[in-house]
Amino acid sequence: MIEMNLLGAASFRIAAAIISITCIFYTTVLKTKKSIRRRLFLILIYIVFTDSIVGLICAGVAEIPDIPYKVKYDICFFLNSFYYFIHFGTVVIFLYYMSFVCDVLFRFGKVRKRIILLPLAIIDIAILTNPLTHIMFSLDENANFKNEAGGYVAYFISFLYFINCVVMLFKYWKAVNYTKIAALAYFLVLTFIGMVVQLVFPLISCEILCEAIGLMGLMVMVEKEDERLDSTTKAYNRIALLQDLGNIIGMKRSFKIICIRVDNADNYRRIMGVDSFDRILSEIVSIIHGINTYLNVYRNGDANFFIIIPDADDKKVNDMAETLGGRFEEGFFTDKGETKVNATILVAGYPDEFKYADDIVLLSEAPLDADDYGKIIKGRNLEFLLRTIEVEKAISQGISENKFHVYYQPIYGKKCGCIKAAQALLKLEDDELGEVNFREFMPIAERTGFAEELEIRMIESIMQFLGNDVNKGYMNIDFVLIHIMAAKVLNKKLVTTVQELLVKYNVDPKLIAFDISDTMAEMSEDNLRYVVNEFYDTGIRLFLGNYGKDSSRITLDAMEKFDGVIMSAWRFLDPDMVKQGDIIMRARTDMLTQLGKKILIGGVDNKIYFEKILEVGGDYMSGNYMSAPLSKNEIQVRFWDYDRVVLGCET
């Protein structure tokens, strides 16, 4: 309502107008991404500003004695009608604004949207007919405003809208950022206080001022998104991506996601320069907005972009992916001329392919096959990538929740067939994926930096087993073989940790043997030399693992401090891998025996391999044909029972 007392209303109206102008100016300067939410916010500001100006004009006209009463009455009546007409729409617009902030408008069906607008339509009709009915308000002989029954009903309806806003706030507060919740609650409380005060004390015209202050709070806490924007491309950043994914998943709203990965970004930046490449990244964002102005684009990492498309059908998303792919084929113009930038586009969806925000973000980080670069990957072609992401997540959870377990595969003597040693194997037992094979999770663990952590944990578990069970259980075991998982594990920290654990669990160093593959030996020669010397001096055994037909590149000097080698049966005996493998294997075993090296033949997983390795030299053998990996309790029983396998000559 408009108070006609100039001194009582002017200060509130002027303050509200100044705050509104400030909000309009600041919002315009911000130049945030175009969105329906931003437009609704601007409409709210314009309404408050207009109401403030209308109130000032009306109060001023009412105080000018020289204006004829009829003219004064008509002007004030028109201004009050206009004020009412736009002012009661504020709470309805704010309700829709809240639905965009909370991302719940998709839950409103067409009927519900019409029902929401129906009371406002009735109020506006009543205002338009008020000159005839005087049901909303009237003016006395001094052109002073007076609320009628319809005006109070309109305020009651506004209160019902207000209650609807409060219910929405409490119902969906978990799905919205706490800062936004606080800003929305602040606006609602401030507006409610202003409305109640002005209804109870008509001379205190503070309703518009309270709304203006509340909107300024929304502008600062909701509309200002500096912390969510990438400074270079003006796309949203990783923080915004995780927040928005969390919100939309929390609302259980289906959506499609397009991930654009610019391949070899570092090379492009070196070739064309940082500034030129950054301009290309900004142009990519502009291209996406050119397809759809209201799409949210997010930059994750160096040159990866995400597009979230709520409630989109497959055809629409596929067409967009094809359009983007075609645009990358055209190339980009830089200071050095036209440059073609290769990009891989991945298309996925929630909840069909992904169920968690962290998994979706991994689309920009998971490794791709060489043949997949520069293509559009979707549907079944995503299965390998999805599996990789699931395993990576399982590794992280497995470390934090102790789901990695050490198993022991028996190692038997080739001459006696009796159990002699054990090979430690690490297994991941995930609740969702079940048992994950070492060969599957290890490359992912190495790429993500978990290899060293897993190695240390496995070594400590083995040391604890040897110290607490073997020494006290009188197991006649030669050694436990531990596989070095990655080249980066070969460092001083490994040596120090092993030496400390030997002392901590009182383990005889001769019970420990490390398997270092020939590939790692070639990749980390300097670190290898240090580790080998330290372990050799400590009394720890060393085996050169993965020894094959190409391992002759390892020099005899490097082999000097190794106790022996590990040969995989399939590398020599698989007819698809090598011809006359048994002859090569026999020659290698004879040579190594002459050098005084112990030979462990692993991977004996079937009867054919078993029978063939009995014909060549060697000291130890292991494989699933003789025994599957066992728990520490099961391996103890095997040693206590002097387990042995039947050799060919004994059958």
XYZ file of C-alpha atoms in Angstrom:
651
model
C 0.000 0.000 0.000
C 1.076 3.628 -0.485
C 1.256 5.988 2.484
C 0.205 9.518 1.486
C 2.212 11.253 4.191
C 5.312 12.533 2.393
C 7.512 12.755 5.478
C 6.439 9.282 6.672
C 6.998 7.538 3.346
C 9.743 9.408 1.522
C 12.749 8.123 3.474
C 11.692 4.479 3.055
C 10.830 4.947 -0.621
C 14.034 6.795 -1.464
C 16.139 4.194 0.340
C 14.337 1.367 -1.485
C 14.809 3.126 -4.838
C 18.537 3.674 -4.229
C 19.039 0.041 -3.202
C 17.086 -1.135 -6.255
C 19.131 1.021 -8.633
C 22.306 -0.319 -7.026
C 21.122 -3.902 -7.540
C 20.166 -3.211 -11.161
C 23.522 -1.579 -11.876
C 25.548 -4.264 -10.128
C 23.628 -7.123 -11.745
C 24.111 -5.538 -15.170
C 27.836 -5.014 -14.573
C 28.243 -8.622 -13.409
C 27.175 -9.869 -16.846
C 26.514 -13.344 -15.542
C 25.253 -16.047 -17.874
C 21.780 -15.476 -19.240
C 19.205 -17.580 -17.458
C 15.524 -17.524 -16.617
C 16.450 -17.286 -12.947
C 18.470 -14.123 -13.564
C 15.598 -12.573 -15.529
C 13.156 -13.303 -12.721
C 15.546 -11.663 -10.267
C 15.774 -8.546 -12.451
C 11.967 -8.409 -12.702
C 11.767 -8.459 -8.894
C 14.239 -5.568 -8.681
C 12.369 -3.568 -11.335
C 9.077 -4.095 -9.490
C 10.543 -2.864 -6.193
C 12.133 0.134 -7.925
C 8.895 0.982 -9.749
C 6.864 0.650 -6.548
C 9.276 2.997 -4.784
C 9.000 5.655 -7.496
C 5.217 5.271 -7.723
C 4.956 5.680 -3.951
C 7.076 8.833 -3.989
C 5.077 10.372 -6.847
C 1.768 9.522 -5.236
C 2.817 10.898 -1.859
C 4.152 14.057 -3.503
C 1.000 14.649 -5.549
C -1.166 14.214 -2.466
C 0.787 16.938 -0.645
C 0.587 19.584 -3.409
C -2.308 21.928 -2.539
C -2.491 23.641 -5.941
C -3.617 20.509 -7.777
C -7.407 20.267 -8.102
C -8.941 17.539 -5.973
C -10.409 15.673 -8.957
C -7.029 15.570 -10.728
C -5.241 14.632 -7.524
C -7.790 11.890 -6.855
C -7.518 10.426 -10.355
C -3.695 10.467 -10.310
C -3.485 8.855 -6.872
C -6.157 6.291 -7.715
C -4.358 5.306 -10.922
C -0.963 5.122 -9.199
C -2.356 2.997 -6.367
C -4.005 0.676 -8.870
C -0.745 0.340 -10.791
C 1.159 -0.221 -7.531
C -1.201 -2.987 -6.464
C -1.265 -4.556 -9.918
C 2.485 -5.166 -10.036
C 3.203 -5.456 -6.317
C 1.100 -8.545 -5.599
C 2.960 -10.328 -8.382
C 6.195 -10.069 -6.377
C 5.557 -13.088 -4.172
C 4.448 -15.229 -7.146
C 7.552 -14.301 -9.145
C 9.673 -15.028 -6.084
C 8.022 -18.445 -5.778
C 9.105 -19.235 -9.335
C 12.539 -17.744 -8.643
C 12.895 -20.088 -5.668
C 11.867 -23.043 -7.814
C 14.780 -22.265 -10.157
C 17.249 -21.819 -7.304
C 16.115 -25.105 -5.746
C 15.782 -26.684 -9.217
C 12.295 -28.049 -8.533
C 10.275 -26.409 -11.310
C 10.428 -29.666 -13.271
C 8.199 -31.166 -10.570
C 5.450 -28.651 -11.371
C 3.038 -30.004 -13.945
C 1.036 -27.771 -16.280
C -2.031 -27.944 -14.040
C -0.061 -26.990 -10.937
C 1.566 -24.047 -12.721
C -1.875 -22.753 -13.721
C -3.214 -23.218 -10.209
C -0.286 -21.190 -8.850
C -1.086 -18.311 -11.213
C -4.880 -18.436 -10.713
C -5.076 -16.470 -7.399
C -2.822 -13.759 -8.826
C -5.030 -13.511 -11.901
C -8.103 -13.081 -9.679
C -6.357 -10.335 -7.671
C -5.339 -8.486 -10.845
C -8.894 -8.688 -12.203
C -10.164 -7.286 -8.904
C -7.648 -4.425 -9.157
C -8.663 -3.627 -12.746
C -12.328 -3.508 -11.730
C -11.622 -1.616 -8.505
C -12.629 1.800 -9.965
C -16.154 0.392 -10.207
C -16.284 -1.907 -7.178
C -13.834 -0.275 -4.722
C -13.320 -3.788 -3.356
C -9.521 -3.503 -3.079
C -8.968 0.041 -1.784
C -10.485 3.487 -1.722
C -9.410 7.114 -1.267
C -11.003 9.537 1.168
C -11.762 13.212 0.559
C -8.088 14.074 1.170
C -6.905 11.420 -1.321
C -5.607 9.304 1.555
C -5.383 5.560 0.956
C -7.638 3.063 2.729
C -7.563 -0.739 2.423
C -10.877 -2.439 1.753
C -11.860 -6.071 2.262
C -10.387 -7.172 -1.064
C -7.027 -5.659 -0.151
C -6.837 -7.709 3.035
C -7.873 -10.820 1.113
C -5.079 -10.090 -1.377
C -2.581 -9.859 1.477
C -3.911 -13.133 2.880
C -3.414 -14.784 -0.516
C 0.106 -13.336 -0.601
C 0.648 -14.885 2.816
C -0.395 -18.281 1.394
C 2.159 -17.851 -1.381
C 4.665 -16.962 1.327
C 3.833 -20.195 3.195
C 4.354 -22.102 -0.061
C 7.825 -20.555 -0.350
C 8.661 -21.537 3.230
C 7.481 -25.109 2.634
C 9.628 -25.336 -0.502
C 12.600 -24.019 1.446
C 12.271 -26.634 4.179
C 11.395 -29.458 1.792
C 14.374 -29.044 -0.516
C 16.981 -27.406 1.708
C 19.259 -30.476 1.567
C 19.507 -30.208 -2.214
C 20.575 -26.540 -2.212
C 23.765 -24.782 -1.176
C 23.567 -23.514 2.416
C 24.498 -19.986 1.337
C 21.555 -19.867 -1.050
C 19.241 -21.269 1.608
C 20.347 -18.543 4.016
C 19.785 -15.822 1.396
C 16.312 -17.088 0.488
C 15.326 -17.406 4.142
C 16.658 -13.899 4.841
C 14.540 -12.425 2.050
C 11.396 -14.245 3.180
C 11.793 -13.242 6.824
C 12.593 -9.615 6.002
C 9.677 -9.315 3.570
C 7.280 -10.913 6.047
C 8.358 -8.511 8.798
C 7.937 -5.516 6.492
C 4.486 -6.659 5.363
C 3.238 -7.280 8.925
C 4.625 -3.985 10.261
C 3.027 -2.000 7.439
C -0.323 -3.742 7.882
C -0.364 -3.110 11.632
C 1.152 0.387 11.430
C 0.123 1.930 8.074
C 2.186 5.065 8.704
C 5.400 2.978 8.625
C 5.804 2.259 4.899
C 8.698 -0.198 5.239
C 7.489 -3.136 3.131
C 9.208 -2.032 -0.088
C 12.415 -1.165 1.775
C 12.517 -4.627 3.375
C 12.030 -6.231 -0.039
C 14.837 -4.120 -1.518
C 17.247 -5.070 1.281
C 16.293 -8.739 0.915
C 16.904 -8.613 -2.842
C 20.319 -7.085 -2.251
C 21.101 -10.074 -0.044
C 19.995 -12.406 -2.844
C 22.154 -10.539 -5.327
C 25.264 -10.888 -3.170
C 24.708 -14.469 -1.993
C 22.910 -16.101 -4.932
C 23.302 -14.090 -8.129
C 26.945 -13.154 -7.570
C 28.823 -16.233 -8.758
C 32.456 -15.114 -8.868
C 33.617 -18.104 -6.832
C 31.804 -20.446 -9.247
C 33.196 -18.991 -12.469
C 36.360 -19.870 -14.347
C 38.249 -16.602 -14.791
C 39.593 -17.489 -18.252
C 36.608 -18.899 -20.129
C 33.745 -17.539 -17.959
C 32.337 -21.059 -17.834
C 31.472 -22.495 -14.447
C 34.378 -24.145 -12.602
C 34.841 -27.550 -10.982
C 33.336 -26.389 -7.671
C 30.163 -25.319 -9.468
C 30.091 -28.595 -11.411
C 30.211 -30.703 -8.253
C 27.641 -28.497 -6.506
C 25.173 -28.550 -9.394
C 25.616 -32.268 -10.008
C 25.033 -32.891 -6.314
C 21.883 -30.753 -6.388
C 20.345 -32.311 -9.482
C 21.196 -35.847 -8.358
C 19.824 -35.030 -4.910
C 16.549 -34.061 -6.602
C 16.638 -37.411 -8.479
C 16.157 -35.549 -11.744
C 17.265 -37.404 -14.857
C 19.746 -35.628 -17.102
C 22.278 -36.133 -19.847
C 25.884 -35.070 -19.634
C 28.211 -34.178 -22.494
C 31.918 -34.179 -21.698
C 34.287 -32.490 -24.157
C 37.930 -33.489 -23.726
C 40.460 -31.498 -25.739
C 43.145 -34.052 -26.588
C 46.828 -33.194 -26.030
C 46.062 -29.793 -24.505
C 49.653 -29.338 -23.304
C 50.992 -29.773 -26.827
C 48.529 -27.236 -28.244
C 49.493 -24.730 -25.560
C 53.207 -25.120 -26.312
C 52.697 -24.820 -30.066
C 50.304 -21.860 -30.236
C 51.027 -20.139 -26.923
C 49.038 -19.787 -23.724
C 46.969 -16.770 -24.796
C 45.935 -18.237 -28.140
C 44.934 -21.545 -26.605
C 42.958 -19.813 -23.846
C 41.059 -17.886 -26.531
C 40.186 -21.191 -28.192
C 38.892 -22.532 -24.875
C 36.755 -19.401 -24.475
C 35.476 -19.846 -28.022
C 34.446 -23.416 -27.211
C 32.265 -22.071 -24.391
C 30.773 -19.482 -26.765
C 30.029 -22.197 -29.328
C 28.114 -24.213 -26.736
C 26.123 -21.159 -25.646
C 25.462 -20.461 -29.318
C 23.710 -23.820 -29.563
C 21.624 -23.111 -26.464
C 21.959 -19.883 -24.482
C 20.550 -21.404 -21.312
C 22.899 -24.394 -21.114
C 25.284 -24.461 -18.171
C 28.881 -25.091 -19.281
C 31.530 -26.185 -16.789
C 35.305 -26.317 -17.115
C 36.970 -29.155 -15.247
C 40.734 -29.393 -15.280
C 42.822 -27.864 -18.026
C 40.779 -28.341 -21.190
C 37.729 -30.416 -20.302
C 34.168 -29.134 -20.453
C 30.878 -30.524 -19.173
C 27.345 -29.692 -20.289
C 24.396 -30.682 -18.094
C 21.142 -31.164 -20.014
C 18.184 -31.907 -17.701
C 15.252 -33.995 -18.945
C 16.700 -34.240 -22.459
C 15.911 -37.069 -24.851
C 18.620 -39.089 -26.568
C 18.031 -37.588 -30.014
C 18.432 -34.022 -28.792
C 21.656 -34.838 -26.963
C 23.087 -36.898 -29.828
C 22.335 -34.099 -32.292
C 24.117 -31.636 -30.030
C 27.135 -33.943 -29.727
C 27.261 -34.318 -33.511
C 27.038 -30.540 -33.933
C 29.910 -30.009 -31.514
C 31.960 -32.731 -33.190
C 31.399 -31.111 -36.571
C 32.469 -27.739 -35.207
C 35.793 -29.151 -34.021
C 36.365 -30.508 -37.520
C 36.227 -26.942 -38.882
C 39.170 -25.702 -36.805
C 39.821 -22.444 -34.941
C 41.520 -19.198 -35.952
C 44.460 -17.918 -33.900
C 47.208 -15.352 -34.366
C 49.220 -18.015 -36.167
C 46.426 -18.938 -38.551
C 43.816 -21.666 -38.582
C 44.386 -24.540 -36.188
C 42.475 -27.777 -35.899
C 41.883 -28.885 -32.322
C 41.025 -32.522 -31.718
C 38.470 -33.284 -29.040
C 36.854 -36.435 -27.722
C 33.168 -36.104 -26.852
C 31.590 -38.450 -24.327
C 27.836 -38.691 -23.828
C 26.357 -40.293 -20.719
C 23.323 -39.971 -18.501
C 21.899 -40.179 -15.006
C 20.739 -42.595 -13.726
C 21.334 -44.939 -16.684
C 25.142 -44.908 -16.720
C 26.086 -42.947 -13.605
C 24.623 -42.557 -10.141
C 27.178 -40.318 -8.376
C 28.649 -36.885 -9.108
C 32.253 -37.995 -8.504
C 31.875 -40.748 -11.101
C 30.601 -38.280 -13.700
C 33.582 -35.978 -13.125
C 35.902 -38.921 -13.827
C 34.701 -38.850 -17.448
C 37.282 -36.122 -18.023
C 40.088 -38.063 -16.323
C 39.631 -41.747 -17.129
C 42.082 -43.208 -19.682
C 40.933 -43.812 -23.251
C 42.055 -46.302 -25.846
C 44.195 -44.783 -28.568
C 41.472 -45.519 -31.138
C 38.870 -43.523 -29.182
C 40.576 -40.124 -29.346
C 38.756 -37.573 -31.485
C 35.508 -39.566 -31.555
C 32.057 -39.343 -30.018
C 31.794 -42.067 -27.377
C 28.382 -43.105 -26.106
C 26.212 -46.109 -25.342
C 28.023 -49.430 -25.343
C 31.287 -47.769 -26.286
C 31.283 -46.267 -22.788
C 31.248 -49.637 -21.028
C 35.031 -49.979 -20.780
C 35.346 -46.422 -19.498
C 32.526 -46.938 -17.015
C 34.239 -50.061 -15.726
C 37.510 -48.160 -15.316
C 35.745 -45.440 -13.347
C 34.032 -48.019 -11.138
C 37.337 -49.765 -10.424
C 39.061 -46.455 -9.643
C 36.308 -45.639 -7.189
C 36.552 -49.135 -5.696
C 40.312 -48.672 -5.179
C 39.782 -45.433 -3.286
C 37.048 -46.950 -1.131
C 39.064 -50.130 -0.682
C 41.982 -48.211 0.804
C 39.800 -46.169 3.155
C 37.623 -49.136 4.184
C 40.336 -51.857 4.254
C 38.869 -53.953 1.455
C 42.247 -55.028 0.089
C 43.303 -58.458 1.334
C 46.519 -60.430 0.952
C 46.256 -64.007 -0.295
C 49.049 -66.537 -0.639
C 49.593 -68.852 -3.595
C 51.659 -71.928 -2.678
C 55.029 -72.363 -4.377
C 56.115 -75.979 -4.776
C 59.546 -77.509 -5.276
C 59.995 -78.890 -8.790
C 62.006 -81.864 -7.663
C 60.059 -82.961 -4.583
C 56.619 -81.546 -5.322
C 56.315 -80.371 -1.713
C 55.256 -76.906 -0.632
C 58.279 -74.651 -0.172
C 57.237 -71.007 -0.241
C 54.329 -68.695 -0.999
C 53.659 -65.816 -3.350
C 51.698 -62.886 -1.896
C 48.821 -61.661 -4.054
C 46.715 -58.578 -3.386
C 42.975 -58.822 -3.968
C 40.308 -56.146 -3.932
C 36.923 -57.293 -2.679
C 34.375 -54.576 -3.432
C 30.768 -54.667 -2.246
C 29.393 -53.799 -5.695
C 32.006 -55.172 -8.114
C 32.883 -58.271 -6.140
C 36.456 -59.519 -6.475
C 38.518 -57.266 -8.742
C 41.485 -58.916 -10.438
C 44.971 -57.571 -9.693
C 45.721 -57.134 -13.394
C 42.630 -54.940 -13.711
C 43.045 -52.649 -10.720
C 46.843 -52.339 -10.668
C 47.282 -50.192 -13.839
C 44.538 -47.897 -12.569
C 46.105 -47.730 -9.102
C 49.467 -46.848 -10.639
C 47.951 -44.103 -12.799
C 46.011 -42.587 -9.898
C 48.961 -42.667 -7.484
C 47.708 -45.430 -5.170
C 50.386 -47.998 -6.052
C 52.846 -46.996 -3.324
C 50.147 -46.960 -0.648
C 48.961 -50.425 -1.666
C 52.522 -51.765 -1.737
C 53.281 -50.561 1.789
C 50.012 -51.940 3.138
C 50.622 -55.330 1.551
C 54.188 -55.512 2.896
C 53.062 -54.688 6.434
C 50.314 -57.317 6.288
C 52.877 -59.921 5.198
C 55.368 -58.870 7.877
C 52.667 -59.143 10.506
C 51.790 -62.617 9.240
C 55.410 -63.771 9.243
C 56.147 -62.259 12.643
C 53.031 -63.383 14.494
C 52.199 -66.665 12.780
C 55.200 -68.142 10.999
C 57.777 -67.639 13.747
C 55.419 -68.955 16.381
C 53.772 -71.631 14.267
C 56.990 -73.363 13.230
C 56.148 -73.289 9.523
C 58.976 -74.656 7.420
C 58.791 -71.941 4.752
C 61.659 -70.760 2.545
C 60.280 -67.284 1.793
C 57.244 -65.211 0.882
C 57.511 -63.584 -2.540
C 56.271 -59.979 -2.735
C 55.621 -58.346 -6.097
C 56.799 -54.756 -6.636
C 53.721 -53.193 -8.210
C 55.156 -50.181 -10.042
C 58.494 -48.612 -10.951
C 57.763 -45.547 -8.826
C 57.657 -47.781 -5.733
C 61.394 -48.492 -6.101
C 62.707 -45.711 -3.881
C 64.360 -44.977 -0.544
C 61.009 -44.888 1.233
C 60.414 -48.533 0.316
C 63.793 -49.564 1.737
C 63.291 -47.600 4.952
C 59.762 -48.931 5.450
C 60.793 -52.554 4.906
C 63.717 -52.257 7.320
C 61.485 -50.687 9.979
C 58.827 -53.389 9.569
C 61.429 -56.157 9.854
C 62.388 -54.787 13.255
C 58.816 -54.027 14.326
C 57.543 -57.571 13.692
C 60.846 -59.365 14.380
C 60.956 -61.038 10.951
C 63.987 -62.878 9.582
C 64.996 -60.990 6.375
C 65.615 -64.321 4.622
C 61.872 -64.985 4.757
C 61.261 -62.005 2.456
C 61.797 -62.077 -1.308
C 60.918 -59.252 -3.682
C 59.864 -59.753 -7.284
C 61.099 -56.886 -9.489
C 60.014 -57.233 -13.117
C 62.534 -56.870 -15.927
C 60.612 -53.860 -17.272
C 60.901 -52.004 -13.957
C 64.579 -52.910 -13.778
C 65.140 -51.195 -17.123
C 62.975 -48.160 -16.310
C 64.493 -47.356 -12.910
C 68.155 -48.314 -13.149
C 69.411 -45.745 -10.624
C 66.729 -46.482 -8.042
C 67.055 -50.198 -8.754
C 70.756 -50.157 -7.949
C 70.139 -48.472 -4.592
C 67.216 -50.742 -3.632
C 69.030 -53.925 -4.687
C 72.177 -53.027 -2.738
C 70.227 -52.151 0.408
C 68.064 -55.270 0.288
C 71.067 -57.463 -0.497
C 72.962 -56.083 2.504
C 69.887 -56.586 4.699
C 69.633 -60.242 3.672
C 66.426 -59.954 1.656
C 66.146 -62.140 -1.427
C 65.518 -60.679 -4.865
C 63.956 -62.264 -7.937
C 63.893 -60.797 -11.434
C 60.271 -61.162 -12.440
C 58.577 -61.537 -15.796
C 61.743 -63.080 -17.235
C 61.204 -63.926 -20.891
C 62.743 -64.141 -24.298
C 63.571 -60.402 -24.283
C 65.117 -60.307 -20.813
C 68.616 -60.875 -22.146
C 68.927 -57.079 -22.147
C 69.437 -57.284 -18.373
C 73.203 -57.393 -17.867
C 74.977 -60.047 -15.826
C 76.239 -57.320 -13.485
C 72.662 -56.295 -12.761
C 71.754 -59.940 -12.148
C 74.615 -60.523 -9.707
C 72.705 -59.725 -6.519
C 69.459 -61.376 -7.630
C 68.839 -64.791 -6.088
C 66.870 -65.939 -9.078
C 64.312 -65.242 -11.781
C 60.615 -65.808 -12.323
C 59.513 -67.218 -15.656
C 55.857 -67.254 -16.712
C 54.878 -70.554 -18.291
C 52.494 -68.954 -20.781
C 55.210 -66.649 -22.159
C 57.144 -69.678 -23.378
C 54.559 -72.423 -23.806
C 51.569 -70.620 -25.345
C 51.694 -71.588 -29.060
C 50.028 -68.297 -30.000
C 52.769 -66.314 -28.255
C 55.975 -68.041 -29.388
C 57.065 -70.974 -31.534
C 59.253 -73.716 -30.065
C 58.835 -72.112 -26.661
C 59.683 -75.271 -24.776
C 63.093 -75.405 -26.481
C 63.788 -71.748 -25.648
C 62.626 -72.311 -22.094
C 64.925 -75.296 -21.630
C 67.897 -73.311 -22.935
C 67.154 -70.411 -20.593
C 66.720 -72.589 -17.530
C 69.967 -74.430 -18.265
C 71.834 -71.133 -18.617
C 70.395 -69.702 -15.401
C 71.161 -72.898 -13.504
C 74.791 -72.660 -14.592
C 74.830 -69.076 -13.272
C 73.646 -70.376 -9.906
C 70.258 -68.643 -10.040
C 67.078 -70.071 -8.580
C 64.230 -70.430 -11.081
C 60.549 -70.072 -10.255
C 58.179 -71.001 -13.067
C 54.837 -69.311 -12.450
C 51.547 -69.218 -14.289
C 51.205 -73.013 -14.379
C 47.444 -72.852 -14.760
C 46.653 -76.037 -16.685
C 47.780 -79.633 -17.067
C 49.595 -79.006 -20.372
C 51.839 -76.360 -18.827
C 52.395 -78.531 -15.760
C 53.566 -81.524 -17.773
C 55.847 -79.427 -19.978
C 57.617 -77.585 -17.161
C 58.498 -80.901 -15.555
C 60.687 -81.538 -18.603
C 62.806 -78.405 -18.122
C 65.044 -77.176 -15.338
C 64.054 -74.980 -12.433
C 63.635 -75.000 -8.675
C 60.109 -73.813 -7.920
C 56.711 -73.803 -9.602
C 53.342 -72.213 -8.890
C 49.994 -71.748 -10.566
C 46.270 -72.325 -10.279
C 46.599 -75.882 -11.585
C 48.388 -76.825 -8.363
C 46.571 -74.508 -5.972
C 44.445 -71.392 -6.023
C 45.484 -68.452 -3.798
C 44.720 -69.088 -0.124
C 44.067 -67.046 2.981
C 46.794 -66.901 5.625
C 45.008 -69.520 7.736
C 44.664 -71.864 4.766
C 48.311 -71.479 3.738
C 49.392 -72.293 7.294
C 47.442 -75.537 7.179
C 49.139 -76.456 3.890
C 52.576 -76.023 5.462
C 51.647 -77.840 8.643
C 50.324 -80.765 6.558
C 53.446 -80.762 4.330
C 51.271 -80.372 1.258
C 52.712 -81.667 -2.007
C 51.677 -82.168 -5.617
C 52.019 -85.416 -7.524
C 54.803 -85.186 -10.080
C 54.610 -86.902 -13.443
C 56.902 -89.777 -12.509
C 54.741 -90.627 -9.485
C 51.459 -91.086 -11.338
